[in-house]
Amino acid sequence: MTTASKITLVRVFMIPAFMVAMYLSLSTPWCRYLALGIFILASVTDFVDGQIARRCHQVSDFGKFLDPLADKLLVISAMSMFTQWGYFPAWALMIVLTREFAVTGLRLVAAGNGRVIAAGWSGKVKTFSTMVALCCWIVFVGMSAVFDWIIIAVILLPTIYSGVEYFIKNWDVLGLKNKD
């Protein structure tokens, strides 16, 4: 197993620790900052493992599988916590999940046809804005309804945009090309 994949695996193992810290933050306020630290560290490993994989020629099939899975699990774990606590509406969580499943499905179909759909710029913006928004929410959750809706918008707008962009740019992968 490569160093990059080991770092990604550490990110996966940080998720339960993050969730425990979030639950503990309900009764022990300082645990919110522990959860924030874990979330930030896990988010940073996303950047680090990618840099190591590319610079040290450690790109592997296992890493290609695990890295996006780890990202999705980390983000969805935080969003699920906020949904359970009543701050992130279930419909908003479903938009995020639908986008993730749809883009993953599109990539699987493309891979089956020998084509790789690389992460686009909008997907990277989506990941960054979502992680920053979730960090803000961990610290300021419940501060105000307006703040909560701003966070929801910061998460959803790039999510929807990048999902639509992936499908527009790669529509032909689905074999639905217009035959005029």
mmCIF file of C-alpha atoms in Angstrom:
data_model
loop_
_atom_site.group_PDB
_atom_site.id
_atom_site.type_symbol
_atom_site.label_atom_id
_atom_site.label_comp_id
_atom_site.label_asym_id
_atom_site.label_seq_id
_atom_site.Cartn_x
_atom_site.Cartn_y
_atom_site.Cartn_z
ATOM 1 C CA MET A 1 0.000 0.000 0.000
ATOM 2 C CA THR A 2 1.324 3.422 -0.971
ATOM 3 C CA THR A 3 1.938 6.295 1.440
ATOM 4 C CA ALA A 4 -0.846 8.260 -0.272
ATOM 5 C CA SER A 5 -3.315 5.410 0.274
ATOM 6 C CA LYS A 6 -2.273 5.096 3.932
ATOM 7 C CA ILE A 7 -3.013 8.795 4.431
ATOM 8 C CA THR A 8 -6.408 8.340 2.783
ATOM 9 C CA LEU A 9 -7.110 5.382 5.073
ATOM 10 C CA VAL A 10 -6.260 7.541 8.096
ATOM 11 C CA ARG A 11 -8.906 10.000 6.848
ATOM 12 C CA VAL A 12 -11.478 7.201 6.809
ATOM 13 C CA PHE A 13 -10.585 6.272 10.399
ATOM 14 C CA MET A 14 -10.900 9.910 11.480
ATOM 15 C CA ILE A 15 -14.599 9.932 10.561
ATOM 16 C CA PRO A 16 -15.840 7.955 13.605
ATOM 17 C CA ALA A 17 -13.645 10.112 15.866
ATOM 18 C CA PHE A 18 -15.162 13.222 14.290
ATOM 19 C CA MET A 19 -18.696 11.920 14.823
ATOM 20 C CA VAL A 20 -18.023 11.002 18.458
ATOM 21 C CA ALA A 21 -16.598 14.475 19.094
ATOM 22 C CA MET A 22 -19.672 16.033 17.455
ATOM 23 C CA TYR A 23 -22.034 14.005 19.644
ATOM 24 C CA LEU A 24 -20.015 14.853 22.744
ATOM 25 C CA SER A 25 -20.170 18.547 21.806
ATOM 26 C CA LEU A 26 -23.872 18.505 22.700
ATOM 27 C CA SER A 27 -22.983 18.132 26.385
ATOM 28 C CA THR A 28 -19.336 19.204 26.393
ATOM 29 C CA PRO A 29 -18.911 22.427 24.373
ATOM 30 C CA TRP A 30 -15.123 22.191 23.964
ATOM 31 C CA CYS A 31 -15.635 18.949 22.009
ATOM 32 C CA ARG A 32 -16.972 21.094 19.167
ATOM 33 C CA TYR A 33 -13.436 22.423 18.700
ATOM 34 C CA LEU A 34 -12.065 18.901 18.888
ATOM 35 C CA ALA A 35 -14.521 17.917 16.144
ATOM 36 C CA LEU A 36 -13.455 20.965 14.132
ATOM 37 C CA GLY A 37 -9.780 20.024 14.498
ATOM 38 C CA ILE A 38 -10.451 16.460 13.386
ATOM 39 C CA PHE A 39 -12.540 17.667 10.438
ATOM 40 C CA ILE A 40 -9.884 20.167 9.333
ATOM 41 C CA LEU A 41 -7.105 17.609 9.657
ATOM 42 C CA ALA A 42 -9.130 15.066 7.682
ATOM 43 C CA SER A 43 -9.899 17.684 5.027
ATOM 44 C CA VAL A 44 -6.222 18.620 4.715
ATOM 45 C CA THR A 45 -5.259 14.974 4.212
ATOM 46 C CA ASP A 46 -7.402 15.060 1.058
ATOM 47 C CA PHE A 47 -5.002 17.593 -0.423
ATOM 48 C CA VAL A 48 -1.870 15.932 0.982
ATOM 49 C CA ASP A 49 -2.592 12.412 -0.249
ATOM 50 C CA GLY A 50 -3.309 13.705 -3.749
ATOM 51 C CA GLN A 51 -0.069 15.682 -3.840
ATOM 52 C CA ILE A 52 1.944 12.697 -2.636
ATOM 53 C CA ALA A 53 0.260 10.341 -5.096
ATOM 54 C CA ARG A 54 1.049 12.600 -8.052
ATOM 55 C CA ARG A 55 4.532 13.800 -7.085
ATOM 56 C CA CYS A 56 5.803 10.419 -5.887
ATOM 57 C CA HIS A 57 4.120 8.457 -8.681
ATOM 58 C CA GLN A 58 1.929 6.592 -6.201
ATOM 59 C CA VAL A 59 -1.317 6.811 -8.138
ATOM 60 C CA SER A 60 -3.027 3.441 -7.708
ATOM 61 C CA ASP A 61 -6.397 1.895 -8.479
ATOM 62 C CA PHE A 62 -6.964 1.460 -4.731
ATOM 63 C CA GLY A 63 -6.238 5.161 -4.194
ATOM 64 C CA LYS A 64 -8.532 6.165 -7.056
ATOM 65 C CA PHE A 65 -11.282 4.185 -5.358
ATOM 66 C CA LEU A 66 -10.601 5.117 -1.735
ATOM 67 C CA ASP A 67 -9.855 8.851 -2.033
ATOM 68 C CA PRO A 68 -13.241 9.987 -3.387
ATOM 69 C CA LEU A 69 -15.002 7.536 -1.075
ATOM 70 C CA ALA A 70 -13.187 8.983 1.947
ATOM 71 C CA ASP A 71 -14.137 12.528 0.876
ATOM 72 C CA LYS A 72 -17.784 11.610 0.470
ATOM 73 C CA LEU A 73 -17.905 9.745 3.790
ATOM 74 C CA LEU A 74 -16.342 12.666 5.660
ATOM 75 C CA VAL A 75 -18.666 15.268 4.177
ATOM 76 C CA ILE A 76 -21.792 13.113 4.424
ATOM 77 C CA SER A 77 -21.018 12.271 8.069
ATOM 78 C CA ALA A 78 -20.980 15.989 8.936
ATOM 79 C CA MET A 79 -24.091 16.727 6.887
ATOM 80 C CA SER A 80 -25.885 13.792 8.504
ATOM 81 C CA MET A 81 -25.091 15.164 11.955
ATOM 82 C CA PHE A 82 -26.533 18.548 11.002
ATOM 83 C CA THR A 83 -29.586 16.858 9.473
ATOM 84 C CA GLN A 84 -30.158 14.854 12.653
ATOM 85 C CA TRP A 85 -29.890 18.039 14.699
ATOM 86 C CA GLY A 86 -32.410 19.826 12.473
ATOM 87 C CA TYR A 87 -30.107 22.348 10.784
ATOM 88 C CA PHE A 88 -29.549 20.750 7.367
ATOM 89 C CA PRO A 89 -32.854 19.832 5.715
ATOM 90 C CA ALA A 90 -33.193 16.250 4.494
ATOM 91 C CA TRP A 91 -34.086 17.520 1.004
ATOM 92 C CA ALA A 92 -30.747 19.368 0.883
ATOM 93 C CA LEU A 93 -28.899 16.236 1.973
ATOM 94 C CA MET A 94 -30.705 14.327 -0.783
ATOM 95 C CA ILE A 95 -29.532 16.867 -3.384
ATOM 96 C CA VAL A 96 -25.938 16.310 -2.268
ATOM 97 C CA LEU A 97 -26.326 12.519 -2.209
ATOM 98 C CA THR A 98 -28.051 12.477 -5.600
ATOM 99 C CA ARG A 99 -25.259 14.523 -7.156
ATOM 100 C CA GLU A 100 -22.597 12.267 -5.657
ATOM 101 C CA PHE A 101 -24.293 9.038 -6.780
ATOM 102 C CA ALA A 102 -25.062 10.436 -10.232
ATOM 103 C CA VAL A 103 -21.516 11.646 -10.902
ATOM 104 C CA THR A 104 -20.076 8.388 -9.542
ATOM 105 C CA GLY A 105 -22.427 6.446 -11.809
ATOM 106 C CA LEU A 106 -21.432 8.571 -14.790
ATOM 107 C CA ARG A 107 -17.766 7.890 -14.041
ATOM 108 C CA LEU A 108 -18.442 4.150 -13.769
ATOM 109 C CA VAL A 109 -20.185 4.088 -17.154
ATOM 110 C CA ALA A 110 -17.328 6.093 -18.664
ATOM 111 C CA ALA A 111 -14.737 3.751 -17.137
ATOM 112 C CA GLY A 112 -16.609 0.784 -18.583
ATOM 113 C CA ASN A 113 -16.156 2.411 -21.987
ATOM 114 C CA GLY A 114 -12.446 3.002 -21.407
ATOM 115 C CA ARG A 115 -12.838 6.693 -20.649
ATOM 116 C CA VAL A 116 -11.741 8.504 -17.518
ATOM 117 C CA ILE A 117 -13.684 11.539 -16.347
ATOM 118 C CA ALA A 118 -11.211 13.607 -14.380
ATOM 119 C CA ALA A 119 -12.309 15.842 -11.551
ATOM 120 C CA GLY A 120 -13.313 19.177 -13.014
ATOM 121 C CA TRP A 121 -12.550 22.610 -11.623
ATOM 122 C CA SER A 122 -16.156 23.023 -10.459
ATOM 123 C CA GLY A 123 -15.920 19.729 -8.556
ATOM 124 C CA LYS A 124 -12.832 20.977 -6.741
ATOM 125 C CA VAL A 125 -14.595 24.257 -5.914
ATOM 126 C CA LYS A 126 -17.565 22.233 -4.654
ATOM 127 C CA THR A 127 -15.350 20.146 -2.379
ATOM 128 C CA PHE A 128 -13.459 23.172 -1.032
ATOM 129 C CA SER A 129 -16.558 25.325 -0.453
ATOM 130 C CA THR A 130 -18.392 22.433 1.204
ATOM 131 C CA MET A 131 -15.526 21.675 3.572
ATOM 132 C CA VAL A 132 -15.061 25.347 4.499
ATOM 133 C CA ALA A 133 -18.818 25.778 5.010
ATOM 134 C CA LEU A 134 -18.967 22.690 7.221
ATOM 135 C CA CYS A 135 -16.025 23.966 9.287
ATOM 136 C CA CYS A 136 -17.874 27.247 9.841
ATOM 137 C CA TRP A 137 -21.023 25.352 10.750
ATOM 138 C CA ILE A 138 -19.241 23.132 13.261
ATOM 139 C CA VAL A 139 -18.224 26.263 15.167
ATOM 140 C CA PHE A 140 -21.312 28.432 14.649
ATOM 141 C CA VAL A 141 -24.156 25.922 14.250
ATOM 142 C CA GLY A 142 -27.452 27.383 15.376
ATOM 143 C CA MET A 143 -26.051 30.918 15.547
ATOM 144 C CA SER A 144 -28.929 32.189 13.418
ATOM 145 C CA ALA A 145 -31.349 30.904 10.814
ATOM 146 C CA VAL A 146 -29.880 33.318 8.252
ATOM 147 C CA PHE A 147 -26.371 31.957 8.847
ATOM 148 C CA ASP A 148 -27.661 28.383 8.531
ATOM 149 C CA TRP A 149 -29.301 29.198 5.175
ATOM 150 C CA ILE A 150 -26.127 30.865 3.917
ATOM 151 C CA ILE A 151 -24.189 27.695 4.763
ATOM 152 C CA ILE A 152 -26.813 25.568 3.018
ATOM 153 C CA ALA A 153 -26.546 27.780 -0.089
ATOM 154 C CA VAL A 154 -22.729 27.654 -0.044
ATOM 155 C CA ILE A 155 -22.973 23.860 -0.017
ATOM 156 C CA LEU A 156 -25.807 23.408 -2.516
ATOM 157 C CA LEU A 157 -25.031 25.936 -5.252
ATOM 158 C CA PRO A 158 -21.586 24.543 -6.188
ATOM 159 C CA THR A 159 -22.915 21.003 -5.703
ATOM 160 C CA ILE A 160 -25.720 21.531 -8.204
ATOM 161 C CA TYR A 161 -23.556 23.515 -10.627
ATOM 162 C CA SER A 162 -20.750 20.959 -10.695
ATOM 163 C CA GLY A 163 -23.189 18.059 -11.057
ATOM 164 C CA VAL A 164 -24.910 19.695 -14.016
ATOM 165 C CA GLU A 165 -21.538 20.578 -15.554
ATOM 166 C CA TYR A 166 -20.291 16.971 -15.304
ATOM 167 C CA PHE A 167 -23.360 15.739 -17.167
ATOM 168 C CA ILE A 168 -23.308 18.468 -19.823
ATOM 169 C CA LYS A 169 -19.633 17.854 -20.600
ATOM 170 C CA ASN A 170 -19.974 14.071 -20.575
ATOM 171 C CA TRP A 171 -23.529 13.456 -21.837
ATOM 172 C CA ASP A 172 -22.223 11.362 -24.723
ATOM 173 C CA VAL A 173 -20.928 8.771 -22.227
ATOM 174 C CA LEU A 174 -24.524 7.701 -21.610
ATOM 175 C CA GLY A 175 -25.107 6.990 -25.285
ATOM 176 C CA LEU A 176 -27.883 9.562 -25.448
ATOM 177 C CA LYS A 177 -26.249 11.693 -28.107
ATOM 178 C CA ASN A 178 -28.739 13.423 -30.373
ATOM 179 C CA LYS A 179 -28.668 11.680 -33.802
ATOM 180 C CA ASP A 180 -29.742 14.496 -36.141
#
